[in-house]
Amino acid sequence: MPPTDSELLDAFARDGSDRSFLALYDRHAAAMYGLAYRMMGGRDADASDVLQEAWLRAIPRLPDFRRESSLRTWLCGFIVNCCRERFRGPLFEEIPDELSVSSAGSTDLRVLGTIDLERALASLPPGYRAVVILHDIHGYTHAEIGGVLGIDPGTSKSQLSRGRHALRRRLRPVT
Amino acid sequence: MNHPSEPDDDLTSALQRLPREIEPPEHVRTNLRANFRPSHHGNLWLFAVAASLVAVAFAAGRVTAPRVAVAPAEGQKFAFLLYGGPTGGGDERAAEYGAWAVEARREGRPVSGERLADAAWLAGAAMADPAPVRGFFIVRARDWAEALELARRHPHARDGTVVVRPIDTP
């Protein structure tokens, strides 16, 4: 049976070795990178920077992690913070009139290609993109989103609605 | 503003089908591991300080990274030598330095840097006890004015000294 996060944390607390660190990294880096990649609009160089910076910030604080939430959620909080620092302008700016990015020729999202969806997601303004990604892909609650983005849970809810609406418009086929 | 008339079920289902996990580039793991220092609770911050300078400089286009730095068409290399400043600061301090390096790269100025350990050994002729260099950055800038402007914005200049010296070789 693979070790639990708690056991990995205990091992890291005991020896502080690179081996213990890599065990934690290997378990959580892909989820953290997935979040960073989409939040940075699919720019892999930026996502790599974010992942690296997030770990550099998280490592010294690992002994302080209280284990009340999941370790992954806690680590992803560093990703969100690092991404936020890279966003320019207000988190929720007015969504501009958008062009469709879909090539599917259909509004049926059941047959929509992953590439179209990823492209449409990447084209959203950063704040809306963040809320949609955190809620709909990573399963955060509005309270959790409020916590990591520093906004009211009600704001998270309304911006999710706006974000989805903008996403849907981007997925309409060009007529 | 809500849009209650639009069913979101199909959209959320499509989003939920996207994989949460994406395999990160191997160089991130390699770099973090290469700069890892055996740590204990009391000095974990050392890792952050040392590795941040290295890793963020790496992120900023250092030659060890498999990345193409955005170099200006013309320019000169400058060494930024960091003297004085606070002895602590931890990862927040390191993050500030890292953010400066990332910003410099965004502006088209490749940056690399290292933090220096406190230990020093002298070789050659004796000299008066020099102020220790705490770290350094190598920056490419168009000219002196641009290099100085960049140095003034460096967080170390807030409470330490950044000495800017041109590098003789191109």
CSV table of C-alpha atoms in Angstrom, one decimal:
chain,number,residue,atom,x,y,z
A,1,MET,CA,0.0,0.0,0.0
A,2,PRO,CA,1.5,3.4,-0.9
A,3,PRO,CA,2.2,5.7,1.9
A,4,THR,CA,-0.4,8.4,2.8
A,5,ASP,CA,0.3,12.1,2.5
A,6,SER,CA,0.6,12.2,6.3
A,7,GLU,CA,3.3,9.5,6.3
A,8,LEU,CA,5.2,11.3,3.5
A,9,LEU,CA,5.0,14.5,5.5
A,10,ASP,CA,6.2,12.7,8.6
A,11,ALA,CA,9.1,11.3,6.7
A,12,PHE,CA,10.0,14.8,5.3
A,13,ALA,CA,9.7,16.3,8.8
A,14,ARG,CA,12.1,13.6,10.1
A,15,ASP,CA,14.9,13.8,7.6
A,16,GLY,CA,14.2,16.8,5.4
A,17,SER,CA,15.9,14.9,2.6
A,18,ASP,CA,15.5,15.3,-1.2
A,19,ARG,CA,14.2,11.8,-1.3
A,20,SER,CA,11.3,12.7,1.0
A,21,PHE,CA,10.7,15.8,-0.9
A,22,LEU,CA,10.6,14.1,-4.2
A,23,ALA,CA,8.0,11.6,-2.9
A,24,LEU,CA,5.7,14.5,-2.2
A,25,TYR,CA,6.6,16.2,-5.5
A,26,ASP,CA,5.9,13.1,-7.5
A,27,ARG,CA,2.5,12.6,-5.9
A,28,HIS,CA,1.2,16.1,-6.3
A,29,ALA,CA,3.2,17.9,-9.1
A,30,ALA,CA,0.9,16.8,-11.9
A,31,ALA,CA,-2.2,18.1,-10.3
A,32,MET,CA,-0.4,21.4,-9.4
A,33,TYR,CA,0.9,21.7,-12.9
A,34,GLY,CA,-2.5,21.0,-14.4
A,35,LEU,CA,-3.9,23.8,-12.4
A,36,ALA,CA,-1.1,26.2,-13.2
A,37,TYR,CA,-1.1,25.3,-16.9
A,38,ARG,CA,-4.8,26.2,-17.3
A,39,MET,CA,-4.7,29.2,-15.1
A,40,MET,CA,-1.8,30.6,-17.1
A,41,GLY,CA,-3.8,30.1,-20.3
A,42,GLY,CA,-1.9,27.1,-21.6
A,43,ARG,CA,1.5,28.8,-21.5
A,44,ASP,CA,3.7,26.0,-20.4
A,45,ALA,CA,6.8,28.1,-19.7
A,46,ASP,CA,4.7,30.3,-17.3
A,47,ALA,CA,3.2,27.2,-15.8
A,48,SER,CA,6.6,25.7,-15.2
A,49,ASP,CA,7.7,28.9,-13.5
A,50,VAL,CA,4.6,28.8,-11.3
A,51,LEU,CA,5.0,25.2,-10.3
A,52,GLN,CA,8.6,25.7,-9.4
A,53,GLU,CA,7.9,28.9,-7.4
A,54,ALA,CA,5.0,27.3,-5.7
A,55,TRP,CA,7.1,24.5,-4.4
A,56,LEU,CA,9.8,26.9,-3.3
A,57,ARG,CA,7.3,28.7,-1.2
A,58,ALA,CA,5.6,25.6,0.1
A,59,ILE,CA,8.6,23.6,1.2
A,60,PRO,CA,9.6,25.9,4.2
A,61,ARG,CA,6.0,25.8,5.3
A,62,LEU,CA,5.4,22.1,5.1
A,63,PRO,CA,6.1,21.6,8.8
A,64,ASP,CA,3.3,24.2,9.5
A,65,PHE,CA,0.7,22.4,7.4
A,66,ARG,CA,-2.1,21.6,9.9
A,67,ARG,CA,-3.5,18.6,8.0
A,68,GLU,CA,-7.1,19.9,8.4
A,69,SER,CA,-7.5,20.1,4.7
A,70,SER,CA,-6.0,17.9,2.0
A,71,LEU,CA,-2.3,18.4,1.3
A,72,ARG,CA,-3.1,18.8,-2.4
A,73,THR,CA,-5.6,21.6,-1.8
A,74,TRP,CA,-3.1,23.3,0.4
A,75,LEU,CA,-0.3,23.0,-2.2
A,76,CYS,CA,-2.7,24.2,-5.0
A,77,GLY,CA,-3.2,27.3,-2.9
A,78,PHE,CA,0.4,28.2,-3.6
A,79,ILE,CA,-0.2,27.7,-7.3
A,80,VAL,CA,-3.2,30.0,-7.3
A,81,ASN,CA,-1.3,32.7,-5.4
A,82,CYS,CA,1.7,32.5,-7.8
A,83,CYS,CA,-0.7,32.7,-10.8
A,84,ARG,CA,-2.5,35.7,-9.3
A,85,GLU,CA,0.7,37.6,-8.9
A,86,ARG,CA,1.3,37.2,-12.6
A,87,PHE,CA,-2.2,38.4,-13.7
A,88,ARG,CA,-2.3,41.9,-14.9
A,89,GLY,CA,-5.1,44.3,-14.1
A,90,PRO,CA,-8.2,43.5,-12.0
A,91,LEU,CA,-9.2,39.9,-11.4
A,92,PHE,CA,-12.6,40.3,-12.9
A,93,GLU,CA,-12.5,42.8,-15.7
A,94,GLU,CA,-15.3,43.3,-18.2
A,95,ILE,CA,-15.5,40.3,-20.5
A,96,PRO,CA,-14.9,41.6,-24.0
A,97,ASP,CA,-17.0,40.6,-27.0
A,98,GLU,CA,-15.6,37.4,-28.0
A,99,LEU,CA,-15.1,35.5,-31.1
A,100,SER,CA,-16.0,31.8,-31.3
A,101,VAL,CA,-12.9,29.6,-31.0
A,102,SER,CA,-14.8,26.4,-31.8
A,103,SER,CA,-14.1,24.4,-34.9
A,104,ALA,CA,-16.6,21.7,-34.0
A,105,GLY,CA,-19.4,23.1,-36.0
A,106,SER,CA,-21.8,22.1,-33.3
A,107,THR,CA,-23.1,23.5,-30.0
A,108,ASP,CA,-23.4,20.0,-28.7
A,109,LEU,CA,-20.8,19.9,-26.0
A,110,ARG,CA,-20.9,16.1,-25.8
A,111,VAL,CA,-19.1,16.0,-29.2
A,112,LEU,CA,-17.0,19.0,-28.5
A,113,GLY,CA,-13.2,18.4,-28.9
A,114,THR,CA,-11.0,18.8,-25.9
A,115,ILE,CA,-8.8,21.2,-27.9
A,116,ASP,CA,-11.7,23.6,-28.5
A,117,LEU,CA,-12.6,23.5,-24.9
A,118,GLU,CA,-9.1,24.1,-23.7
A,119,ARG,CA,-8.7,26.9,-26.2
A,120,ALA,CA,-11.9,28.6,-25.1
A,121,LEU,CA,-11.0,28.2,-21.5
A,122,ALA,CA,-7.6,29.8,-22.2
A,123,SER,CA,-9.3,32.8,-23.9
A,124,LEU,CA,-11.3,33.8,-20.8
A,125,PRO,CA,-10.1,36.7,-18.7
A,126,PRO,CA,-7.9,35.4,-15.8
A,127,GLY,CA,-10.4,35.8,-13.0
A,128,TYR,CA,-13.2,34.0,-14.7
A,129,ARG,CA,-10.9,31.4,-16.0
A,130,ALA,CA,-9.6,30.8,-12.4
A,131,VAL,CA,-13.1,30.4,-11.0
A,132,VAL,CA,-14.2,28.0,-13.8
A,133,ILE,CA,-11.1,25.9,-13.5
A,134,LEU,CA,-11.2,25.7,-9.7
A,135,HIS,CA,-14.9,24.9,-9.5
A,136,ASP,CA,-15.6,22.8,-12.6
A,137,ILE,CA,-12.3,21.0,-13.1
A,138,HIS,CA,-10.8,20.8,-9.6
A,139,GLY,CA,-14.0,20.6,-7.6
A,140,TYR,CA,-13.4,23.5,-5.3
A,141,THR,CA,-16.4,24.9,-3.4
A,142,HIS,CA,-17.2,28.6,-3.6
A,143,ALA,CA,-16.0,29.0,0.0
A,144,GLU,CA,-12.7,27.5,-1.0
A,145,ILE,CA,-12.4,29.6,-4.1
A,146,GLY,CA,-13.2,32.7,-2.0
A,147,GLY,CA,-10.4,31.7,0.3
A,148,VAL,CA,-7.7,31.2,-2.3
A,149,LEU,CA,-8.7,34.2,-4.5
A,150,GLY,CA,-9.5,36.6,-1.7
A,151,ILE,CA,-13.1,37.1,-2.8
A,152,ASP,CA,-16.5,36.6,-1.3
A,153,PRO,CA,-18.1,33.2,-2.0
A,154,GLY,CA,-21.1,35.0,-3.5
A,155,THR,CA,-18.7,36.7,-5.9
A,156,SER,CA,-17.2,33.4,-6.8
A,157,LYS,CA,-20.7,32.1,-7.6
A,158,SER,CA,-21.8,35.0,-9.8
A,159,GLN,CA,-18.4,35.1,-11.6
A,160,LEU,CA,-18.7,31.3,-12.3
A,161,SER,CA,-22.0,32.0,-14.0
A,162,ARG,CA,-20.5,34.8,-16.0
A,163,GLY,CA,-17.4,32.7,-16.9
A,164,ARG,CA,-19.5,29.7,-18.0
A,165,HIS,CA,-21.7,32.0,-20.1
A,166,ALA,CA,-18.6,33.5,-21.8
A,167,LEU,CA,-17.2,30.1,-22.3
A,168,ARG,CA,-20.3,28.9,-23.9
A,169,ARG,CA,-20.4,31.9,-26.3
A,170,ARG,CA,-16.8,31.1,-27.3
A,171,LEU,CA,-17.8,27.6,-28.1
A,172,ARG,CA,-20.5,28.5,-30.5
A,173,PRO,CA,-19.6,27.7,-34.1
A,174,VAL,CA,-18.9,30.6,-36.4
A,175,THR,CA,-21.9,31.3,-38.6
B,1,MET,CA,-25.2,38.6,-13.4
B,2,ASN,CA,-26.6,35.1,-13.7
B,3,HIS,CA,-27.7,33.3,-16.8
B,4,PRO,CA,-30.3,30.9,-15.5
B,5,SER,CA,-31.8,30.2,-18.9
B,6,GLU,CA,-28.7,28.4,-20.0
B,7,PRO,CA,-28.3,24.8,-18.8
B,8,ASP,CA,-24.7,24.3,-17.6
B,9,ASP,CA,-24.9,20.5,-17.2
B,10,ASP,CA,-23.3,19.7,-20.6
B,11,LEU,CA,-20.7,22.4,-20.2
B,12,THR,CA,-19.7,21.3,-16.6
B,13,SER,CA,-19.7,17.7,-17.7
B,14,ALA,CA,-17.3,18.5,-20.5
B,15,LEU,CA,-15.1,20.5,-18.1
B,16,GLN,CA,-15.2,17.7,-15.6
B,17,ARG,CA,-14.0,15.2,-18.2
B,18,LEU,CA,-10.8,17.2,-18.7
B,19,PRO,CA,-7.9,15.6,-16.8
B,20,ARG,CA,-7.0,17.5,-13.7
B,21,GLU,CA,-3.4,16.2,-13.9
B,22,ILE,CA,-0.9,17.2,-16.5
B,23,GLU,CA,2.6,15.9,-16.4
B,24,PRO,CA,5.0,18.8,-15.7
B,25,PRO,CA,8.2,19.2,-17.6
B,26,GLU,CA,11.0,17.1,-16.2
B,27,HIS,CA,13.3,20.1,-15.8
B,28,VAL,CA,11.2,21.5,-12.9
B,29,ARG,CA,11.8,18.3,-10.9
B,30,THR,CA,15.5,18.1,-11.9
B,31,ASN,CA,16.1,21.7,-10.9
B,32,LEU,CA,14.3,21.5,-7.6
B,33,ARG,CA,16.2,18.4,-6.8
B,34,ALA,CA,19.6,19.8,-7.9
B,35,ASN,CA,19.2,22.8,-5.6
B,36,PHE,CA,17.8,20.9,-2.7
B,37,ARG,CA,19.7,21.3,0.6
B,38,PRO,CA,19.4,18.7,3.4
B,39,SER,CA,17.2,20.7,5.8
B,40,HIS,CA,15.9,20.6,9.3
B,41,HIS,CA,13.0,22.6,10.6
B,42,GLY,CA,15.1,25.5,11.8
B,43,ASN,CA,16.8,26.2,8.6
B,44,LEU,CA,14.3,25.2,5.9
B,45,TRP,CA,14.3,28.8,4.8
B,46,LEU,CA,17.9,28.4,3.6
B,47,PHE,CA,16.5,26.1,0.9
B,48,ALA,CA,14.0,28.7,-0.2
B,49,VAL,CA,16.5,31.5,-0.3
B,50,ALA,CA,19.2,29.6,-2.1
B,51,ALA,CA,17.0,27.7,-4.4
B,52,SER,CA,14.7,30.6,-5.2
B,53,LEU,CA,17.5,32.7,-6.5
B,54,VAL,CA,18.8,29.8,-8.6
B,55,ALA,CA,15.5,28.4,-9.6
B,56,VAL,CA,13.8,31.7,-10.5
B,57,ALA,CA,16.9,32.8,-12.4
B,58,PHE,CA,16.5,29.5,-14.1
B,59,ALA,CA,12.9,30.3,-14.8
B,60,ALA,CA,14.1,33.7,-16.1
B,61,GLY,CA,16.1,32.1,-18.9
B,62,ARG,CA,19.3,30.8,-17.4
B,63,VAL,CA,21.4,28.8,-19.7
B,64,THR,CA,20.8,25.6,-17.7
B,65,ALA,CA,17.2,25.8,-18.6
B,66,PRO,CA,15.9,24.4,-21.8
B,67,ARG,CA,14.3,27.7,-22.6
B,68,VAL,CA,15.0,30.4,-25.1
B,69,ALA,CA,15.8,33.6,-23.4
B,70,VAL,CA,14.4,36.8,-24.9
B,71,ALA,CA,17.6,38.7,-25.6
B,72,PRO,CA,17.7,42.2,-26.8
B,73,ALA,CA,19.2,42.7,-30.2
B,74,GLU,CA,22.0,44.7,-28.7
B,75,GLY,CA,23.3,45.1,-25.2
B,76,GLN,CA,25.9,44.4,-22.7
B,77,LYS,CA,26.2,42.2,-19.7
B,78,PHE,CA,26.4,43.6,-16.2
B,79,ALA,CA,27.1,42.1,-12.9
B,80,PHE,CA,24.9,43.2,-10.0
B,81,LEU,CA,26.8,42.5,-6.8
B,82,LEU,CA,24.6,42.4,-3.7
B,83,TYR,CA,26.1,43.8,-0.5
B,84,GLY,CA,24.7,44.2,3.0
B,85,GLY,CA,20.9,44.0,3.5
B,86,PRO,CA,19.1,41.8,5.9
B,87,THR,CA,20.6,38.6,7.1
B,88,GLY,CA,17.2,36.8,7.1
B,89,GLY,CA,14.1,37.3,5.2
B,90,GLY,CA,13.3,33.7,4.3
B,91,ASP,CA,11.3,32.7,1.3
B,92,GLU,CA,9.3,35.9,1.1
B,93,ARG,CA,12.5,37.8,0.5
B,94,ALA,CA,13.6,35.1,-2.0
B,95,ALA,CA,10.2,35.4,-3.8
B,96,GLU,CA,10.7,39.2,-4.1
B,97,TYR,CA,14.1,38.6,-5.8
B,98,GLY,CA,12.6,35.9,-7.9
B,99,ALA,CA,9.7,38.2,-9.0
B,100,TRP,CA,12.3,40.9,-9.9
B,101,ALA,CA,14.1,38.4,-12.1
B,102,VAL,CA,10.9,37.2,-13.8
B,103,GLU,CA,9.9,40.8,-14.5
B,104,ALA,CA,13.3,41.5,-16.0
B,105,ARG,CA,13.0,38.6,-18.3
B,106,ARG,CA,9.6,39.7,-19.3
B,107,GLU,CA,11.1,43.0,-20.4
B,108,GLY,CA,13.6,41.2,-22.5
B,109,ARG,CA,16.5,41.2,-20.2
B,110,PRO,CA,17.9,37.8,-19.5
B,111,VAL,CA,18.9,37.4,-15.9
B,112,SER,CA,20.7,34.7,-14.0
B,113,GLY,CA,21.8,34.7,-10.4
B,114,GLU,CA,23.1,32.9,-7.3
B,115,ARG,CA,23.1,33.4,-3.6
B,116,LEU,CA,26.5,33.0,-2.1
B,117,ALA,CA,27.1,31.1,1.2
B,118,ASP,CA,28.7,32.9,4.1
B,119,ALA,CA,31.9,30.9,4.0
B,120,ALA,CA,34.9,32.4,2.2
B,121,TRP,CA,38.5,31.4,1.7
B,122,LEU,CA,41.2,33.7,0.6
B,123,ALA,CA,43.9,32.8,-1.9
B,124,GLY,CA,46.7,35.0,-3.2
B,125,ALA,CA,47.8,38.3,-1.7
B,126,ALA,CA,46.3,39.4,1.6
B,127,MET,CA,43.8,42.2,1.6
B,128,ALA,CA,41.7,44.2,4.0
B,129,ASP,CA,38.6,42.4,5.2
B,130,PRO,CA,36.2,43.1,2.3
B,131,ALA,CA,32.4,43.4,2.8
B,132,PRO,CA,31.0,40.0,1.9
B,133,VAL,CA,29.1,39.7,-1.4
B,134,ARG,CA,25.8,38.1,-0.5
B,135,GLY,CA,24.8,37.2,-4.0
B,136,PHE,CA,25.0,38.3,-7.6
B,137,PHE,CA,23.0,38.5,-10.7
B,138,ILE,CA,24.1,38.7,-14.3
B,139,VAL,CA,21.9,40.9,-16.4
B,140,ARG,CA,21.9,41.9,-20.0
B,141,ALA,CA,20.8,45.5,-20.6
B,142,ARG,CA,21.0,47.9,-23.5
B,143,ASP,CA,23.3,50.3,-21.7
B,144,TRP,CA,24.3,51.8,-18.3
B,145,ALA,CA,21.2,53.7,-17.8
B,146,GLU,CA,19.0,50.7,-18.3
B,147,ALA,CA,21.2,48.6,-16.0
B,148,LEU,CA,21.0,51.2,-13.3
B,149,GLU,CA,17.3,51.6,-13.7
B,150,LEU,CA,16.9,47.8,-13.3
B,151,ALA,CA,19.3,47.8,-10.2
B,152,ARG,CA,17.3,50.5,-8.5
B,153,ARG,CA,14.2,48.4,-8.8
B,154,HIS,CA,15.9,45.4,-7.3
B,155,PRO,CA,14.4,44.6,-3.8
B,156,HIS,CA,17.9,44.3,-2.4
B,157,ALA,CA,18.5,48.0,-3.1
B,158,ARG,CA,15.8,48.8,-0.5
B,159,ASP,CA,17.9,48.0,2.5
B,160,GLY,CA,21.2,46.8,1.0
B,161,THR,CA,23.5,47.9,-1.8
B,162,VAL,CA,23.6,46.7,-5.4
B,163,VAL,CA,26.9,47.5,-7.1
B,164,VAL,CA,26.5,47.5,-10.9
B,165,ARG,CA,29.6,46.6,-12.9
B,166,PRO,CA,29.9,46.0,-16.6
B,167,ILE,CA,31.3,42.6,-17.7
B,168,ASP,CA,34.2,43.0,-20.1
B,169,THR,CA,33.5,40.0,-22.3
B,170,PRO,CA,30.5,40.2,-24.7
